[in-house]
Short mmCIF file of C-alpha atoms and ligand atoms in Angstrom, two decimals:
data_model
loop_
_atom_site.label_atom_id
_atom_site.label_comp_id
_atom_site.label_asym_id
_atom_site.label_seq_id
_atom_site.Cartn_x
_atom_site.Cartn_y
_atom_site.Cartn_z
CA UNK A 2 -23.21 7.88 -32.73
CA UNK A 3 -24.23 11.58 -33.23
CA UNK A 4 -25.35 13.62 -30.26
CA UNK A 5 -28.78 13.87 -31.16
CA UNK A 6 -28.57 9.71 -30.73
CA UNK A 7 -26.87 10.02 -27.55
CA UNK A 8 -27.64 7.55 -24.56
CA UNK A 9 -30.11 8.47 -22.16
CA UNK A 10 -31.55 7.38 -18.55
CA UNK A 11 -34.89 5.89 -19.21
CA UNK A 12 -36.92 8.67 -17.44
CA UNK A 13 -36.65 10.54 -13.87
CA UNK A 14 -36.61 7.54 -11.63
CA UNK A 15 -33.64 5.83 -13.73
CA UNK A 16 -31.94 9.49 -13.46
CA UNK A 17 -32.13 9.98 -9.90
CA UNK A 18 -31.46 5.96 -8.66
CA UNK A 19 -28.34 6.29 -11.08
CA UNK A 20 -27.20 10.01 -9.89
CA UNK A 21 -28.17 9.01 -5.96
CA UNK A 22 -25.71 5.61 -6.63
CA UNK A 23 -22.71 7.90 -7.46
CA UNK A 24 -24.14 10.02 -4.40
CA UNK A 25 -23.79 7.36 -2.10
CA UNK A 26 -20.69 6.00 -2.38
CA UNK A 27 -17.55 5.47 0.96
CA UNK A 28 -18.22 9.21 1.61
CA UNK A 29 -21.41 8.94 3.26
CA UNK A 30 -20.05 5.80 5.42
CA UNK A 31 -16.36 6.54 6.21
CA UNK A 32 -16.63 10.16 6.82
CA UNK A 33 -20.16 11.36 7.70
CA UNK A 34 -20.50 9.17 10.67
CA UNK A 35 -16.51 10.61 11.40
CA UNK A 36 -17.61 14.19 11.48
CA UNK A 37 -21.47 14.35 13.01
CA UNK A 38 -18.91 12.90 16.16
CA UNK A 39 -16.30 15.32 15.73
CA UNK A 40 -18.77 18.38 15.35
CA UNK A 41 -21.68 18.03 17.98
CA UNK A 42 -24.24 15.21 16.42
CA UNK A 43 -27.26 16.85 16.26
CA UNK A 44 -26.10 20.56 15.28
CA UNK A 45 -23.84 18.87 12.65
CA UNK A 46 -26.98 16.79 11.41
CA UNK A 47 -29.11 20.29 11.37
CA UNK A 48 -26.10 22.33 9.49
CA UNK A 49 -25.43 19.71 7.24
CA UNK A 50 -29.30 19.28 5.81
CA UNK A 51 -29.46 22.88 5.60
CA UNK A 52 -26.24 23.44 3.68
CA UNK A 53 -27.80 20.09 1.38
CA UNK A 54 -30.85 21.92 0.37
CA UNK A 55 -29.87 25.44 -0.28
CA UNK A 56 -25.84 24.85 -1.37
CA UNK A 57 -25.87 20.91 -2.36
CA UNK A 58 -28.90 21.32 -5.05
CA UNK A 59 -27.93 24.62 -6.31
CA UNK A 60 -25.14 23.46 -7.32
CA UNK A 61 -26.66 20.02 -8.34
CA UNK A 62 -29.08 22.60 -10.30
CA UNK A 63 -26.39 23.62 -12.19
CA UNK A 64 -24.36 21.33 -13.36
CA UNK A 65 -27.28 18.83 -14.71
CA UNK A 66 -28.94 21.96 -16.55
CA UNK A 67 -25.51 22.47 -18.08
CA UNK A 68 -25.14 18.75 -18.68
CA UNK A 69 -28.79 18.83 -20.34
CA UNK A 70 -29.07 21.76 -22.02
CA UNK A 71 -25.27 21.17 -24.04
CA UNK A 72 -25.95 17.41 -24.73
CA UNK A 73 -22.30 16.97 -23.45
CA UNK A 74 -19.95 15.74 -21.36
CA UNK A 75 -17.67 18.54 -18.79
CA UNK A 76 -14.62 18.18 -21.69
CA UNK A 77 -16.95 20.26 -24.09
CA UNK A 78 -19.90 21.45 -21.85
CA UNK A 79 -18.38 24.53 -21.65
CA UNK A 80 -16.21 25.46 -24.23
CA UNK A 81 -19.60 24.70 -26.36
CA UNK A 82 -21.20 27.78 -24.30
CA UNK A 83 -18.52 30.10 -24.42
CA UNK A 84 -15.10 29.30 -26.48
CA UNK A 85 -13.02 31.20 -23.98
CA UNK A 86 -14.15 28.69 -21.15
CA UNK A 87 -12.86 25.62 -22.73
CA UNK A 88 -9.96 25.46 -19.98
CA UNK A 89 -12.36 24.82 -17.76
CA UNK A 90 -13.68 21.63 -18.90
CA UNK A 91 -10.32 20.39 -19.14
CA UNK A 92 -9.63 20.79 -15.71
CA UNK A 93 -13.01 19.36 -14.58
CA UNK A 94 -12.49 16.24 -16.90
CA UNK A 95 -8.99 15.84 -14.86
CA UNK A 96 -10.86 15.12 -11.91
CA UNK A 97 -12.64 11.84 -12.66
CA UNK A 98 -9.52 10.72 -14.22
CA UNK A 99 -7.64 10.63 -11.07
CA UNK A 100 -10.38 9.47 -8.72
CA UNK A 101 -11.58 6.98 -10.73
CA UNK A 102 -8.68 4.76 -10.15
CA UNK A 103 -7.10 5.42 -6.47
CA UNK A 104 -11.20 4.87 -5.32
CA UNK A 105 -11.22 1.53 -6.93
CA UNK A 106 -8.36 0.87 -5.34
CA UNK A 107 -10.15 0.78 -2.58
CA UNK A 108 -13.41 -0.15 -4.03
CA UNK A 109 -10.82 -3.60 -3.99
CA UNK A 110 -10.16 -3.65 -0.14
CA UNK A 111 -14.33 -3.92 0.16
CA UNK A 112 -14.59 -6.23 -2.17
CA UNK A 113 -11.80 -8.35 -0.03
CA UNK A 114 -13.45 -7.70 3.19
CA UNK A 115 -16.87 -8.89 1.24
CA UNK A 116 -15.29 -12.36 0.73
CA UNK A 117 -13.58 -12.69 4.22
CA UNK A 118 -16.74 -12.02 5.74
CA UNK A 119 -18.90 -14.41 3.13
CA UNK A 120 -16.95 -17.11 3.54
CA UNK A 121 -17.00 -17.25 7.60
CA UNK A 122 -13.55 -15.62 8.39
CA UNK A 123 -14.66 -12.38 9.80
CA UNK A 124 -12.86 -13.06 12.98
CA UNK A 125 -9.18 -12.98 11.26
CA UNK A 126 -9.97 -9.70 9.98
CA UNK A 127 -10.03 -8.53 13.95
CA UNK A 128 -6.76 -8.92 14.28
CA UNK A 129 -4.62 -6.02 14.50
CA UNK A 130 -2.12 -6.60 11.47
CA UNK A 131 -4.71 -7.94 8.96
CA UNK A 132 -5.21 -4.52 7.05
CA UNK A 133 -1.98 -3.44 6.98
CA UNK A 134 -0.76 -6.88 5.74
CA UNK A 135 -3.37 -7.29 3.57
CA UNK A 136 -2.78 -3.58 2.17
CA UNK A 137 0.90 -4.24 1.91
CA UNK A 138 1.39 -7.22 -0.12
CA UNK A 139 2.16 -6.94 -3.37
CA UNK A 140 -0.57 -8.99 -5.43
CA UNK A 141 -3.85 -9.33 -3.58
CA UNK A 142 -4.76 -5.64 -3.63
CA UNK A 143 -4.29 -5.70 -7.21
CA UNK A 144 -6.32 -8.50 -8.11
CA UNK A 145 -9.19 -7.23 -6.26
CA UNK A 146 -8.87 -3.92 -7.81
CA UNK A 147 -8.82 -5.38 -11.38
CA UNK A 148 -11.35 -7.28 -10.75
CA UNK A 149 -14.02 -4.66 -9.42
CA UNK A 150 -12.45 -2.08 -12.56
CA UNK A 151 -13.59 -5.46 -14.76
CA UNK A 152 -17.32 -5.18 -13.24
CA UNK A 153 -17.80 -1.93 -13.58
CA UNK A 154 -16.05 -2.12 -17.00
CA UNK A 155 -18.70 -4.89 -17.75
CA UNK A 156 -21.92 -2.50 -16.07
CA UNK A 157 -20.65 0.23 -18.20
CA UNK A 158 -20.02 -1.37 -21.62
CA UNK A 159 -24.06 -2.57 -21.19
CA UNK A 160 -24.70 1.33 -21.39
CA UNK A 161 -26.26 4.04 -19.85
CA UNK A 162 -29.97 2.26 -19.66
CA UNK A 163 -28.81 -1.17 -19.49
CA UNK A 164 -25.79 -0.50 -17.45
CA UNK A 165 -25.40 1.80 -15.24
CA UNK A 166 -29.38 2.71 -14.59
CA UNK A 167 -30.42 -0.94 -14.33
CA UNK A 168 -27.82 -1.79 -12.02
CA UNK A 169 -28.62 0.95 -9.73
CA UNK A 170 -32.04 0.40 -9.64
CA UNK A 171 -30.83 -3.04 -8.08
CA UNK A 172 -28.60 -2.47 -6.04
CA UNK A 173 -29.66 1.40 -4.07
CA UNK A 174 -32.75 -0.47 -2.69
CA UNK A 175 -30.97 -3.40 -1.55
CA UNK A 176 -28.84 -1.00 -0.17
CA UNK A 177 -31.35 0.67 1.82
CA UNK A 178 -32.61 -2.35 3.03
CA UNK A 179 -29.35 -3.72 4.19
CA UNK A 180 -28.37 -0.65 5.70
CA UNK A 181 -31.56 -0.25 8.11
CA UNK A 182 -31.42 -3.71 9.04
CA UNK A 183 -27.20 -3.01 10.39
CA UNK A 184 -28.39 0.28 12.00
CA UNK A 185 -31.68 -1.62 13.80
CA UNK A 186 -28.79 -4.50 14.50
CA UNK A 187 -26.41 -1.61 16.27
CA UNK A 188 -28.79 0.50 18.25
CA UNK A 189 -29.55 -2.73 19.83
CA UNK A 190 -26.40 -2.96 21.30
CA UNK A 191 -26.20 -3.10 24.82
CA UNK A 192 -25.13 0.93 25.84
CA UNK A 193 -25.89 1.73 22.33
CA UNK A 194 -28.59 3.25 22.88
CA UNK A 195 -26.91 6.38 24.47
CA UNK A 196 -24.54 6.40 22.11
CA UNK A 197 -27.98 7.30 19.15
CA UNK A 198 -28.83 9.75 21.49
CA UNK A 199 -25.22 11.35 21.49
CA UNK A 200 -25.62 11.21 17.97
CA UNK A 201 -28.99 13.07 17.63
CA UNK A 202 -29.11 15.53 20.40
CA UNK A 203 -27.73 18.82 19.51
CA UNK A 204 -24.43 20.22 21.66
CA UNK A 205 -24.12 23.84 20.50
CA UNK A 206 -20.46 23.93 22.41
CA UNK A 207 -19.16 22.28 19.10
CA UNK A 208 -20.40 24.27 16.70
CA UNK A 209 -18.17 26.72 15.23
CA UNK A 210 -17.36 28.24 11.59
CA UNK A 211 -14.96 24.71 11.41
CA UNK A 212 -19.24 23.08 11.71
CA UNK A 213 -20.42 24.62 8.76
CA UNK A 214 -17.11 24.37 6.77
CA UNK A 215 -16.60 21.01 7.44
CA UNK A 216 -20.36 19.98 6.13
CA UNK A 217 -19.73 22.01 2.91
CA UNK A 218 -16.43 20.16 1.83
CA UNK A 219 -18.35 16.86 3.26
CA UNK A 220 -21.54 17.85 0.92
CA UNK A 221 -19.23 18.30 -2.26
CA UNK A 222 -17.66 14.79 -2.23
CA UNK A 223 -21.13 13.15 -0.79
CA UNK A 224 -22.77 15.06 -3.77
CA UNK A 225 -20.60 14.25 -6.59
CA UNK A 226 -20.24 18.03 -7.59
CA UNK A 227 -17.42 19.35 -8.99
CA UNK A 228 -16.21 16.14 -11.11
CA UNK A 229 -18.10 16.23 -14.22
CA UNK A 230 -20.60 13.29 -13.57
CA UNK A 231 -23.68 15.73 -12.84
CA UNK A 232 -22.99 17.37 -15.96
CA UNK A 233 -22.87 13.78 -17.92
CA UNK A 234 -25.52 12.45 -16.27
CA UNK A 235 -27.60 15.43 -17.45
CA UNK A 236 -26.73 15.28 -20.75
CA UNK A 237 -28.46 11.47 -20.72
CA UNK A 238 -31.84 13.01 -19.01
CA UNK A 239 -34.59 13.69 -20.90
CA UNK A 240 -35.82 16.82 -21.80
CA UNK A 241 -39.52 16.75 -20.00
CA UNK A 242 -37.81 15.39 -16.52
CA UNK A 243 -37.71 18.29 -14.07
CA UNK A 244 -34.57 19.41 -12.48
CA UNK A 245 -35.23 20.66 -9.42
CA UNK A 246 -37.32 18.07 -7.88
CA UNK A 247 -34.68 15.56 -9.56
CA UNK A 248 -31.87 17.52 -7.82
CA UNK A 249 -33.71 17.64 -4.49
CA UNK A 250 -34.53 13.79 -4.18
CA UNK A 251 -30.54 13.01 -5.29
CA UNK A 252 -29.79 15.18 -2.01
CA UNK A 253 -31.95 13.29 -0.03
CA UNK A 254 -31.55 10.17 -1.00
CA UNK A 255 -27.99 10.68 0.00
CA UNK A 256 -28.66 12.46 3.20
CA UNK A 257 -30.76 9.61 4.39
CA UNK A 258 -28.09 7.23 3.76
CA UNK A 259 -25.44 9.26 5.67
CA UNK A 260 -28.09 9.61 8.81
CA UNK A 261 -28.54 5.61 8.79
CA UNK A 262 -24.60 5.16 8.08
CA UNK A 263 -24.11 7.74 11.23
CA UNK A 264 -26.97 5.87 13.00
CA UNK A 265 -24.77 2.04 12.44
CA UNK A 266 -21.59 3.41 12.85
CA UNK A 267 -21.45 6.05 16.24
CA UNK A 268 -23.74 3.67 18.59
CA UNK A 269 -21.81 0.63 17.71
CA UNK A 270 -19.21 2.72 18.42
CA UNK A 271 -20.10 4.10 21.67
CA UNK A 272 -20.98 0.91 23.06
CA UNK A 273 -17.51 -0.96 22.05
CA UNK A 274 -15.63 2.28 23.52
CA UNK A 275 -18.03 2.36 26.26
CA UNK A 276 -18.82 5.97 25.73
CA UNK A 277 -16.39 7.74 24.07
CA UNK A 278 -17.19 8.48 20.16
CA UNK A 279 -14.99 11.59 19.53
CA UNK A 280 -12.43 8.75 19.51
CA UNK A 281 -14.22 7.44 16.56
CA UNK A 282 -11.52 7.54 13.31
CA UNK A 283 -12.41 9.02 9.83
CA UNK A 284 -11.29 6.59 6.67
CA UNK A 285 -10.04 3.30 6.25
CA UNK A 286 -8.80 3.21 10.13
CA UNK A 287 -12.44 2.74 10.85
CA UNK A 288 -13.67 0.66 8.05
CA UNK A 289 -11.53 -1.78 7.65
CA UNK A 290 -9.44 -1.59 11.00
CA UNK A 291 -12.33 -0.56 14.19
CA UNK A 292 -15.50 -2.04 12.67
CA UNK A 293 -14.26 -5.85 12.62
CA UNK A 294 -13.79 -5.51 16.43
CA UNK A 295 -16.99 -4.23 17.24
CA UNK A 296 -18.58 -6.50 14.75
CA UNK A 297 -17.16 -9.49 16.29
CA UNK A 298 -18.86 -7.91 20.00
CA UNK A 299 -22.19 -8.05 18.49
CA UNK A 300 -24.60 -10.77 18.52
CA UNK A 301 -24.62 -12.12 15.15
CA UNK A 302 -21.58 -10.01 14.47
CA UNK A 303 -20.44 -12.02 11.24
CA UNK A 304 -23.41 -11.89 9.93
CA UNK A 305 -24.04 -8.23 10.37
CA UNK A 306 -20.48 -7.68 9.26
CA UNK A 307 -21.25 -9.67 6.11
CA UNK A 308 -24.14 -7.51 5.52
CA UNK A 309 -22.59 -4.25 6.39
CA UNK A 310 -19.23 -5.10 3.76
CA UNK A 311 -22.12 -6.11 0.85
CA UNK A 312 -24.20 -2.79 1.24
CA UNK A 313 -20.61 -0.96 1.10
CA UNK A 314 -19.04 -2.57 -1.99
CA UNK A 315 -22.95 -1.37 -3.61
CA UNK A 316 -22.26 2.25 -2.55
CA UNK A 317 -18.95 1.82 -3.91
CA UNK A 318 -19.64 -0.18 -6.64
CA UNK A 319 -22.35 2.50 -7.88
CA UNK A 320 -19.86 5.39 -7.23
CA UNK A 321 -17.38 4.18 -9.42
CA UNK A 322 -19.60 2.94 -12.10
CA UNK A 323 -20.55 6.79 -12.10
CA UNK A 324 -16.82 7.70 -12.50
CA UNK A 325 -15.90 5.52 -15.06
CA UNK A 326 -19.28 6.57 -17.10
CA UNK A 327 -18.03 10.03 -16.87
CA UNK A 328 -14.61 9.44 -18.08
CA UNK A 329 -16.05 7.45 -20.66
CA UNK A 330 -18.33 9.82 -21.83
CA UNK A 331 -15.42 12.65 -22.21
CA UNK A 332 -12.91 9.94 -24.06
CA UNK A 333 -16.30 9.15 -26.45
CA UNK A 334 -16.99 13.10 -27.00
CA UNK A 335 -12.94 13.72 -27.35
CA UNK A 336 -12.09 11.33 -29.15
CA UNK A 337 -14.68 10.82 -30.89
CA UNK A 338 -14.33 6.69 -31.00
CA UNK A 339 -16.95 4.42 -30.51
CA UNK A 340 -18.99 3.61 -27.01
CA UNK A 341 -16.98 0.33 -26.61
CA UNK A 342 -13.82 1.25 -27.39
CA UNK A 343 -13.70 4.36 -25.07
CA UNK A 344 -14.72 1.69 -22.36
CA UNK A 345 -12.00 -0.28 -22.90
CA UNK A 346 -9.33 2.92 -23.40
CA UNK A 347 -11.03 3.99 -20.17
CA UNK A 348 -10.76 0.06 -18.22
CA UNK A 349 -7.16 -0.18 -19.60
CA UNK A 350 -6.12 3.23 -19.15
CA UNK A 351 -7.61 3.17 -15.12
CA UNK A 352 -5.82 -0.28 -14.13
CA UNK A 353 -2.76 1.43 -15.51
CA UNK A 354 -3.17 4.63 -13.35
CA UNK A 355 -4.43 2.58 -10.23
CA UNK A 356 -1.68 -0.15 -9.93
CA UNK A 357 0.70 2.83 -8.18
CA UNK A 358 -2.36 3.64 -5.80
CA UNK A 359 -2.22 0.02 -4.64
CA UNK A 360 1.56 -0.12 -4.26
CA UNK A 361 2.07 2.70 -2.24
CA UNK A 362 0.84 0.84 0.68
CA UNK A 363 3.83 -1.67 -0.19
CA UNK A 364 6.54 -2.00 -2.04
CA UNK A 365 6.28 1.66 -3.10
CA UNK A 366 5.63 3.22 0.44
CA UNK A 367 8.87 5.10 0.14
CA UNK A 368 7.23 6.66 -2.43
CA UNK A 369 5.64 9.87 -1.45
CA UNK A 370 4.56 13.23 -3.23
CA UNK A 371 4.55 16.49 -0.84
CA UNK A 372 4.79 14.16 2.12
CA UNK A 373 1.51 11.91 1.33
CA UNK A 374 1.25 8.27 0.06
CA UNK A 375 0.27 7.94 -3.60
CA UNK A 376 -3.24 7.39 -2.74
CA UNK A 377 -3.54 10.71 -0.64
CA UNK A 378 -1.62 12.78 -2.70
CA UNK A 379 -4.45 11.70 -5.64
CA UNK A 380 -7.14 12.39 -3.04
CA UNK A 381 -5.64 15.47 -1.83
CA UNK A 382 -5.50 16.90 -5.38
CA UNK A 383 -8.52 16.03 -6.39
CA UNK A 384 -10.70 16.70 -3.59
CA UNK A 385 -9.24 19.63 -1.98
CA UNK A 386 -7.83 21.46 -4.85
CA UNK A 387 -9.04 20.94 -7.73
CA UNK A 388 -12.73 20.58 -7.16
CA UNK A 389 -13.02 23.71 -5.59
CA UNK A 390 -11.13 25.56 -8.32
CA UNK A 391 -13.65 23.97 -10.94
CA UNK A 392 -17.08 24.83 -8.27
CA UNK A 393 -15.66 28.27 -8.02
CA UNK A 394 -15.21 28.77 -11.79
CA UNK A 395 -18.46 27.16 -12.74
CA UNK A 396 -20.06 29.42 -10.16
CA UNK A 397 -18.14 32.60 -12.14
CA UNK A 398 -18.77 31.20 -15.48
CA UNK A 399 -22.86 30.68 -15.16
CA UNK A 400 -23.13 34.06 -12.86
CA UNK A 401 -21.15 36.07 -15.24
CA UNK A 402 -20.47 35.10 -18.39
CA UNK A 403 -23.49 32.56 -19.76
CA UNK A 404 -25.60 34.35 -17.18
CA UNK A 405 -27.86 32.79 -14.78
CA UNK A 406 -30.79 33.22 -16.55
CA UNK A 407 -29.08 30.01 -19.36
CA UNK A 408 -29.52 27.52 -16.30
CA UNK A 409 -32.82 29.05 -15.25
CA UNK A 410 -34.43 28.62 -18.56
CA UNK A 411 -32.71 25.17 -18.67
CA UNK A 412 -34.33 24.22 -15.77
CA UNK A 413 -38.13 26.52 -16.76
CA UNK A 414 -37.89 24.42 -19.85
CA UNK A 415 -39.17 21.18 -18.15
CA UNK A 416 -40.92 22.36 -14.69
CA UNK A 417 -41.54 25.44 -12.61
CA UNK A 418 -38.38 26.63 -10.74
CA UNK A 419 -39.12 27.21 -7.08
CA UNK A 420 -35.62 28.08 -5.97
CA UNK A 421 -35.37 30.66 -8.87
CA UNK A 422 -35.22 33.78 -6.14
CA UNK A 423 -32.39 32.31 -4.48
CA UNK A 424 -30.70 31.00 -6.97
CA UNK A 425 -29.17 34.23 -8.82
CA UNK A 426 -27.48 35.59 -5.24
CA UNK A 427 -26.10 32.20 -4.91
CA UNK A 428 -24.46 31.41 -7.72
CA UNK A 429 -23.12 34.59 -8.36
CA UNK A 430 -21.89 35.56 -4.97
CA UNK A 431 -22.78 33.33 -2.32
CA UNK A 432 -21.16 29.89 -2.97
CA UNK A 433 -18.67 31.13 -5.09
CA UNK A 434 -17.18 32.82 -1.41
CA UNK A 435 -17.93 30.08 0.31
CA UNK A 436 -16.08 27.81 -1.92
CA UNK A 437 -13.17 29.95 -2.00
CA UNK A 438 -12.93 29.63 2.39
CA UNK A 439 -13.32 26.32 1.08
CA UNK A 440 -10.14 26.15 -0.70
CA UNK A 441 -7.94 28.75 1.92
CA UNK A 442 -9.02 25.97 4.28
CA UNK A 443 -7.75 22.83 2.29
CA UNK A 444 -4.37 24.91 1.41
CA UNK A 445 -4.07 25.24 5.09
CA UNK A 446 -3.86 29.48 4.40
CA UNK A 447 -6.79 29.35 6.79
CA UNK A 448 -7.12 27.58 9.60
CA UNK A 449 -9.94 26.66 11.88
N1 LIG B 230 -20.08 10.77 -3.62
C1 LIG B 230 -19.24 9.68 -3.31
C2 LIG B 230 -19.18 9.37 -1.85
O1 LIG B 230 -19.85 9.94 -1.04
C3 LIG B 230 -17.85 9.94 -3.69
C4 LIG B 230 -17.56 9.95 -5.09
C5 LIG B 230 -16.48 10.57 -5.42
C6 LIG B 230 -18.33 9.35 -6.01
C7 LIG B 230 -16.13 10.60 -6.66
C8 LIG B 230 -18.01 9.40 -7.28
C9 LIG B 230 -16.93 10.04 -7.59
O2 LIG B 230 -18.40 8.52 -1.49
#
């Protein structure tokens, strides 16, 4: 297939259910809910939309218009704009490549918590040792994680229109759905209903600079920047679909589902704790280990838990389908093999990488790299180094070298561009500085 026959999302809806499925993903459950606690509810809420529709589209802006306008995935996006810059698609095509598999690791464990909870057994996963035993043996972890790498292998094989748009346009409104009815479910709660208060109102004694920084680096991962897939999904858009207004609804289809996932997870919470959220845990602790226990205090608890484990395995589901479509579409442009074999180089290649992920809870939890399990070293690479090195140097690279102006015209070419003021000061100095405190922060040369 020649570029000019290259996939493409059927038209803006397709575009922005598929891009708002690799949006949503564990981000916007495990950690948003984690941090509006941690960071003063209401002010975090305010700081965070904010940050979403000034920082989180620009960005979004970018990286689709660059996606779009080359016809190509992050491996040759930008070495096909400027030769000197081909580094940099390198290192952004790293990124998928190790989060792809380590998230489908635990794409697995929510797939397993799925089928405990379908098949009636929610109460066993309440006890204290079922996570880590379950985590720690050898073969179960891997045979959920193959098998959620073979559905998504499957999804992504149908193709871009078949594949990965069709199933999202399945499965993000079901998610919605299934989301609002756990939230109603939780509020309802007896003493839950302070806890959605705690959540909303606003308590300015917790905001600090550690506030704002904390949404940004939460906005990154919740908006897939930085990891190529903005870029390939906007080299499958069509020319006439505008942009902007794409870029917005993306960012607020995925702030929505972080305010319900806040609004399930922190009055639950509050009620099982009776009162006391800024206990709540960030990550698998409260996924898999904290939410079975309040789940099992709720009226209808294994139902709701059922429910709650299905719309997560979507979100994840969708997220990695968005990752492996990525990596895909940088083997296909590299290599320059066909569609189905780059899915199965990619399916192969992934189950490969991901079986260490999975063994580092067990057998291999001697193993560590600079102190951190397999799985959070991965993580810790990915997210906190090397996407911000890649958002800073795509920041440089359209400010500076292809100019502003390439994206703007990108963007002009389909629609009117009302951010067009603000965008120029942005990407040339504003986010480019913030990302950097960004980075200073992760390394730990900053601290807050
Ligand atoms: N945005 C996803 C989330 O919030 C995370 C993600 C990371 C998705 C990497 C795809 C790729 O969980």
């Amino acid at each position: 297939m020649s570029n000019n026959e290259r996939a493409s999302f059927s038209g803006k809806l397709g575009f922005v259910l598929a891009a708002a499925g690799s949006a949503v993903g564990l981000g916007n459950i495990w950690r948003f809910p984690y941090l509006a606690a941690k960071y003063g509810g209401g002010i975090f809420l305010f700081v965070y939309v904010i940050l979403a529709i000034t920082f989180g589209v620009c960005l979004m802006f970018t990286e689709v218009a660059i996606g779009r306008k080359t016809n190509l995935s992050a491996i040759e996006a930008y070495g096909a704009l400027d030769k000197r810059f081909k580094f940099v698609g390198y290192l952004t095509a790293i990124i998928p490549m190790i989060i792809l598999p380590y998230y489908t690791v635990i794409g697995g464990w929510v797939m397993k918590y799925c089928a405990v909870y379908l098949t009636g057994h929610g109460k066993s996963a309440t006890s204290d040792t079922f996570f880590g035993n379950f985590i720690s043996s050898t073969s179960s972890p891997i045979i959920w994680f193959v098998l959620i790498m073979t559905i998504s292998f499957v999804i992504v094989l149908l193709g871009v229109e078949k594949g990965v748009e069709k199933s999202s346009k399945v499965m993000m409104p079901i998610l919605v759905v299934l989301s609002i009815i756990v939230a109603v479910s939780a509020i309802r709660m007896p003493g839950a209903f302070d806890g959605f208060i705690y959540y909303l109102k606003p308590d300015f004694s917790k905001f600090s600079a550690g506030t704002v920084l904390g949404a940004l680096g939460q906005l990154f991962y919740s908006l897939s920047l930085a990891m190529g897939i903005m870029i390939t999904y906007g080299s499958y858009m069509k020319k006439h679909v505008n942009i902007e207004s794409s870029s917005l609804q993306i960012a607020g289809f995925d702030m929505i589902i972080a305010f319900i996932a806040g609004a399930m997870i922190i009055p639950a919470f509050y009620a099982f704790s009776g009162g006391n959220p800024e206990s709540l845990s960030a990550g698998p602790g409260l996924m898999f280990v904290t939410l079975p226990k309040v789940f099992e205090a709720m009226h209808f608890g294994h139902i709701i838990g059922a429910v709650f484990f299905v719309l997560v395995l979507f979100a994840a589901l969708t997220s990695i389908i968005s990752l492996m479509e990525t990596v895909v579409s940088i083997v296909y442009d590299k290599l320059k093999i066909s569609r189905t074999a780059s899915c199965v180089t990619v399916w192969i290649g992934s189950m490969i990488i991901g079986i260490p992920s999975s063994l580092g809870f067990g057998v291999w939890s001697k193993v560590t790299i600079f102190g951190k399990s397999i799985l959070d070293f991965f993580d810790f690479a990915s997210n906190s180094v090397l996407m911000p090195i890649v958002a800073i140097l795509t920041c440089l690279f359209v400010g500076f070298v292809i100019k502003p102006k390439a994206v703007i015209d990108e963007i002009e070419s389909s629609s009117k561009f009302h951010f067009k003021k603000f965008y120029v000061p942005f990407i040339k100095i504003i986010a480019p500085v913030l990302i950097i405190i960004i980075l200073l922060v992760n390394l730990q040369f900053i601290k807050f």
